[in-house]
Coordinates of C-alpha atoms in Angstrom, one line a residue:
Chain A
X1 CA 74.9 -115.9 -22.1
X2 CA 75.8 -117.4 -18.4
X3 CA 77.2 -114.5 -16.0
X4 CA 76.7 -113.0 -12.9
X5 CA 74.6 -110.2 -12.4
X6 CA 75.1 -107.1 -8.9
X7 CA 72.3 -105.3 -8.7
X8 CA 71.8 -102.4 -8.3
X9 CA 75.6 -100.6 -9.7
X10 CA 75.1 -97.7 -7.5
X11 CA 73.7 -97.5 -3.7
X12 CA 73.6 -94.9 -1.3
X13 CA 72.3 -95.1 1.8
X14 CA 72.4 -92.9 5.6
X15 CA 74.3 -94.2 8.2
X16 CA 72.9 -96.8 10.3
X17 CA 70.7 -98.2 8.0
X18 CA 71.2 -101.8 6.3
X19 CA 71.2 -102.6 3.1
X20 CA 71.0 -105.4 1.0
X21 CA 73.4 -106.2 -1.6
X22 CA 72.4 -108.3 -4.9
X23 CA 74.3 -111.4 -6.7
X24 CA 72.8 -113.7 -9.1
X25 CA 74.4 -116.2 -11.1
X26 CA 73.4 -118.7 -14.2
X27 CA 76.4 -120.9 -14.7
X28 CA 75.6 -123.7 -12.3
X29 CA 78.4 -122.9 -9.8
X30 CA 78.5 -124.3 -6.7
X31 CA 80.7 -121.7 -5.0
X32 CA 80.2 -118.1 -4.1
X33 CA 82.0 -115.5 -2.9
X34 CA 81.3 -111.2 -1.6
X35 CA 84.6 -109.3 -2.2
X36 CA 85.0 -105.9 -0.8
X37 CA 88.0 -103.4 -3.0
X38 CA 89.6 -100.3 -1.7
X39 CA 91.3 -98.4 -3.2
X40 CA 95.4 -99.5 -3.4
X41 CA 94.0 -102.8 -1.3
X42 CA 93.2 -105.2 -3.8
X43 CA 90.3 -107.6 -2.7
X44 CA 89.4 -108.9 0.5
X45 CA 87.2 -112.1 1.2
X46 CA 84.3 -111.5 3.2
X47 CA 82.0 -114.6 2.9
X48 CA 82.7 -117.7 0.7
X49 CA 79.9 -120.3 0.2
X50 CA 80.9 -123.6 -1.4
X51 CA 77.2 -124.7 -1.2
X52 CA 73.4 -123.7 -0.6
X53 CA 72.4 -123.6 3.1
X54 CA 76.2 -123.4 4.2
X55 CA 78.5 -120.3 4.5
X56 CA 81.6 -119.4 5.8
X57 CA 83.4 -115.8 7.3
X58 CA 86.1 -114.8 5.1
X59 CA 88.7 -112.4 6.4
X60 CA 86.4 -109.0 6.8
X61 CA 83.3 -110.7 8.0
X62 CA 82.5 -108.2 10.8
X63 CA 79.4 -106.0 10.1
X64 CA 78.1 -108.5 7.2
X65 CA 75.6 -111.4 6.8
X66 CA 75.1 -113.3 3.9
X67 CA 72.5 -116.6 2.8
X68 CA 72.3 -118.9 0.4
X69 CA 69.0 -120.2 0.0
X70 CA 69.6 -121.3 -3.3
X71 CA 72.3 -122.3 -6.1
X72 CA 71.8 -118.9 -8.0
X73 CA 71.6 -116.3 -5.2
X74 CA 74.2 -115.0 -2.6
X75 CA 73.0 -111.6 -0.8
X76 CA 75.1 -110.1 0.9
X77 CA 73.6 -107.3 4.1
X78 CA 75.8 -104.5 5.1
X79 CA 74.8 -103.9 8.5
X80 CA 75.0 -101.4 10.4
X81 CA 77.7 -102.6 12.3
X82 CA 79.9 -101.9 9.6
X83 CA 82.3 -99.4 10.9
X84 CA 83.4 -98.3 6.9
X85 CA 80.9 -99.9 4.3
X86 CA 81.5 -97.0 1.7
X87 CA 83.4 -99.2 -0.9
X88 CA 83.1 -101.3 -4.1
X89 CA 81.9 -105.0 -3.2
X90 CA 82.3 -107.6 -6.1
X91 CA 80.5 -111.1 -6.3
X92 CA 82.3 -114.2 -7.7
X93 CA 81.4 -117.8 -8.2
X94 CA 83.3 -120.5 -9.3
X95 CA 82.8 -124.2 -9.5
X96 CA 84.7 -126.1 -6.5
X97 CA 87.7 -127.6 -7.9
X98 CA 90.9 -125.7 -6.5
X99 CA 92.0 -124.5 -10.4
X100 CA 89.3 -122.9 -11.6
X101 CA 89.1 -119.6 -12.1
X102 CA 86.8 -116.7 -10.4
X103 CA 84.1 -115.2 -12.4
X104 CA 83.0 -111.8 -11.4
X105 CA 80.0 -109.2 -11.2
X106 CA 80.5 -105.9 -12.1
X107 CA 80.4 -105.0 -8.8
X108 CA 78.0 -102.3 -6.6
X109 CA 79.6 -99.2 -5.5
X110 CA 78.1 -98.4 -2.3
X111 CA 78.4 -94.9 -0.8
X112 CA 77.0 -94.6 3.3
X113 CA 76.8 -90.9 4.6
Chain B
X1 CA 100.6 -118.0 5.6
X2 CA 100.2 -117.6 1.7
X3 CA 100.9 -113.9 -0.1
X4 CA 100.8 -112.1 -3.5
X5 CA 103.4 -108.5 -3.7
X6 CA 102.9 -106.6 -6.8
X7 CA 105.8 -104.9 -6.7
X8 CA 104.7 -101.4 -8.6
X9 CA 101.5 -99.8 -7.6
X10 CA 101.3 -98.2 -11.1
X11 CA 103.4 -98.7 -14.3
X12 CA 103.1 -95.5 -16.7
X13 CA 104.3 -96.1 -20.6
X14 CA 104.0 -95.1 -23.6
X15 CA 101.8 -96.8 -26.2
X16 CA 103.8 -99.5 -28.7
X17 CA 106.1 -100.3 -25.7
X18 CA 106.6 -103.7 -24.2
X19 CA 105.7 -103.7 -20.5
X20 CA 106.1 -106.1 -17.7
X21 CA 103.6 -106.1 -14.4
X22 CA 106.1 -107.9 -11.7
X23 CA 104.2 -110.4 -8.9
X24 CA 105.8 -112.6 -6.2
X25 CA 104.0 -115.2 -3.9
X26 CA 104.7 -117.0 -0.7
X27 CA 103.3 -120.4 -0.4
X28 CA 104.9 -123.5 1.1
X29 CA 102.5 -125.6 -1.6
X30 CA 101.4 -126.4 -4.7
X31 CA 99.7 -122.9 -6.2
X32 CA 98.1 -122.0 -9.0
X33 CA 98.2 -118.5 -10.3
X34 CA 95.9 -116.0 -11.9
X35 CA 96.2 -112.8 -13.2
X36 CA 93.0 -110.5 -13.8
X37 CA 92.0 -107.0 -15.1
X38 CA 89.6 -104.6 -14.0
X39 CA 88.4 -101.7 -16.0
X40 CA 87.0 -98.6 -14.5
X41 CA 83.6 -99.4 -12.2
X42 CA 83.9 -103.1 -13.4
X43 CA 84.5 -106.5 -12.5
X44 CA 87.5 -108.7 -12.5
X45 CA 88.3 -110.3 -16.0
X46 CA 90.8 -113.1 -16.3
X47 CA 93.8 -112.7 -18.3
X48 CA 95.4 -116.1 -17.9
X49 CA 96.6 -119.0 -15.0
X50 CA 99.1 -121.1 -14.5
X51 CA 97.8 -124.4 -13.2
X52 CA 100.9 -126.9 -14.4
X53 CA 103.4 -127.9 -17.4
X54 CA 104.9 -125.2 -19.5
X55 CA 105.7 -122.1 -17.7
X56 CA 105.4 -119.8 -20.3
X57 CA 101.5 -119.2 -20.3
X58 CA 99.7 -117.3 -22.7
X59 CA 96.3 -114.9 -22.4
X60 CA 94.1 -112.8 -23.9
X61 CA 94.8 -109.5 -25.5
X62 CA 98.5 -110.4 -26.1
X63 CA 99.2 -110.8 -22.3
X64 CA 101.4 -113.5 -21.7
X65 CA 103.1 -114.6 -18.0
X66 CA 106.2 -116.4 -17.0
X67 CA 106.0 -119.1 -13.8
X68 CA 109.2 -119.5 -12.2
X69 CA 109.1 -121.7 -9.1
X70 CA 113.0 -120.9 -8.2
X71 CA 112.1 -117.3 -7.6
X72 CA 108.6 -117.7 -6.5
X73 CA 107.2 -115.1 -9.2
X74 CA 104.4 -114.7 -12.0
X75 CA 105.3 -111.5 -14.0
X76 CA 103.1 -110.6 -16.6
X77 CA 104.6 -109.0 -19.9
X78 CA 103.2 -107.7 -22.9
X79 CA 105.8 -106.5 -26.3
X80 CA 103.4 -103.8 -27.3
X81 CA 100.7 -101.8 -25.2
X82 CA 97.8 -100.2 -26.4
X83 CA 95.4 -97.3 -25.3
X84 CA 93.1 -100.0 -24.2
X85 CA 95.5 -101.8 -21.6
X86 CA 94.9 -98.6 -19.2
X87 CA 93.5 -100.9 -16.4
X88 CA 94.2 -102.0 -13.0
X89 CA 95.6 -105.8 -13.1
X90 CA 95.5 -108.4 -10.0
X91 CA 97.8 -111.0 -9.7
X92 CA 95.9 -113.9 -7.6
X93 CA 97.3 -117.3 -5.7
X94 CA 95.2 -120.5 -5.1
X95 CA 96.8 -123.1 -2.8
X96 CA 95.7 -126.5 -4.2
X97 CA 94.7 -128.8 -1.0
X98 CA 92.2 -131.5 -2.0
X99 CA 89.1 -131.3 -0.9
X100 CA 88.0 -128.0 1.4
X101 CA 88.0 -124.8 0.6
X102 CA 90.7 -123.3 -2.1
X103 CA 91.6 -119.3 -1.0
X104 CA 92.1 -117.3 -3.9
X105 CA 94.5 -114.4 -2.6
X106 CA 95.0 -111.1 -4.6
X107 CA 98.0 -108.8 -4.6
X108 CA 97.0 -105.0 -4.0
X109 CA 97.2 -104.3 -7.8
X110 CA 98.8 -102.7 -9.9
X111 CA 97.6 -99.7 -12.6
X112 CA 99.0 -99.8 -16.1
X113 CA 98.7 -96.2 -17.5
X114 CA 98.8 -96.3 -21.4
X115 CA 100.3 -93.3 -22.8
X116 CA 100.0 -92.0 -26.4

């Protein structure tokens, strides 16, 4: 079955130290996207991709990086520049056209002491 | 600039009752409108859109929504709840612009507690 797949579903890490987040897809999607949810804030966009070897900040880009070296993958780095990284961050793709809907990861939950 | 409210931050009822999750947006444009659900530690899962034509859109799970331009809103309703409807639902805009880059904007959600 196609999906997307956030590994791993649980990440701790000490403060000041980056770490790599995990998002694969299989559904031939041209667009990506790294969510970050708070609690009682919904989502908010951090990086979009619409296509391999281009990226774009969302609205929280500050503290992340991202690539897109190929179709299937989307990384996404909390650095340490992050000021708050404990939360839950969700991967989405969709293909480009405006009405199609989001398909989501089940998330990684990442706690930073 | 474009917005989703979800007017109740939680929604508690009792199972068998009918229930109705309010959203309004703010867009100038052409949207198209989602609503998702998210169980405990798990993705988003979509429950239905609204792209065009009749406003009365049905879902899964016996979630159905009602578009109404007028009063810029997207409500979700179901007649009966379950057990299993205990989740946190997202109502989401999309402004259609041809071409570019489509924003999918979420409302702040809201948490349907399923009493028995």
């Amino acid at each position: 079955d196609g999906g997307i797949t956030q590994s791993p579903k649980y990440l701790f890490r000490k403060e000041g130290q980056n770490v790599t987040l995990s998002c694969e897809q299989n559904l031939n999607h041209d667009a990506m996207y790294w969510y970050r949810q708070d609690p009682g804030q919904g989502l908010r966009l951090i990086y979009y991709s619409q296509i391999v070897n281009d990226f774009q900040k969302g609205d929280i880009a500050e503290g992340y990086s991202v690539s897109r070296e190929k179709k299937e993958s989307f990384p996404l780095t909390v650095t340490s520049a992050q000021k708050n990284p404990t939360a839950f961050y969700l991967c989405a793709s969709s293909p480009r056209s405006p009405n199609s809907p989001l398909h989501f990861g089940n998330g990684t939950r990442l706690t930073v002491t | 600039a474009q917005s989703v409210t979800q007017l109740d931050s939680q929604v508690p009822v009792f199972e068998e009752a009918p229930v109705e999750l309010r959203c309004n947006y703010s867009s100038s444009v052409s949207v198209y409108l989602f609503w998702y659900v998210q169980y405990p530690n798990q993705g988003l899962q979509l429950l239905l859109k609204y792209l065009s034509g009749s406003t009365l859109v049905k879902g899964i799970n016996g979630f159905e929504a009602e578009f109404n331009k007028s009063q810029t809103s997207f409500h979700l309703r179901k007649p009966s709840v379950h057990i299993s409807d205990t989740a946190e639902y997202f109502c989401a805009v999309r402004v259609g612009v041809s071409g570019g880059y489509n924003k999918l904007i979420f409302g702040a959600g809201t948490r349907l507690a399923v009493h028995p």
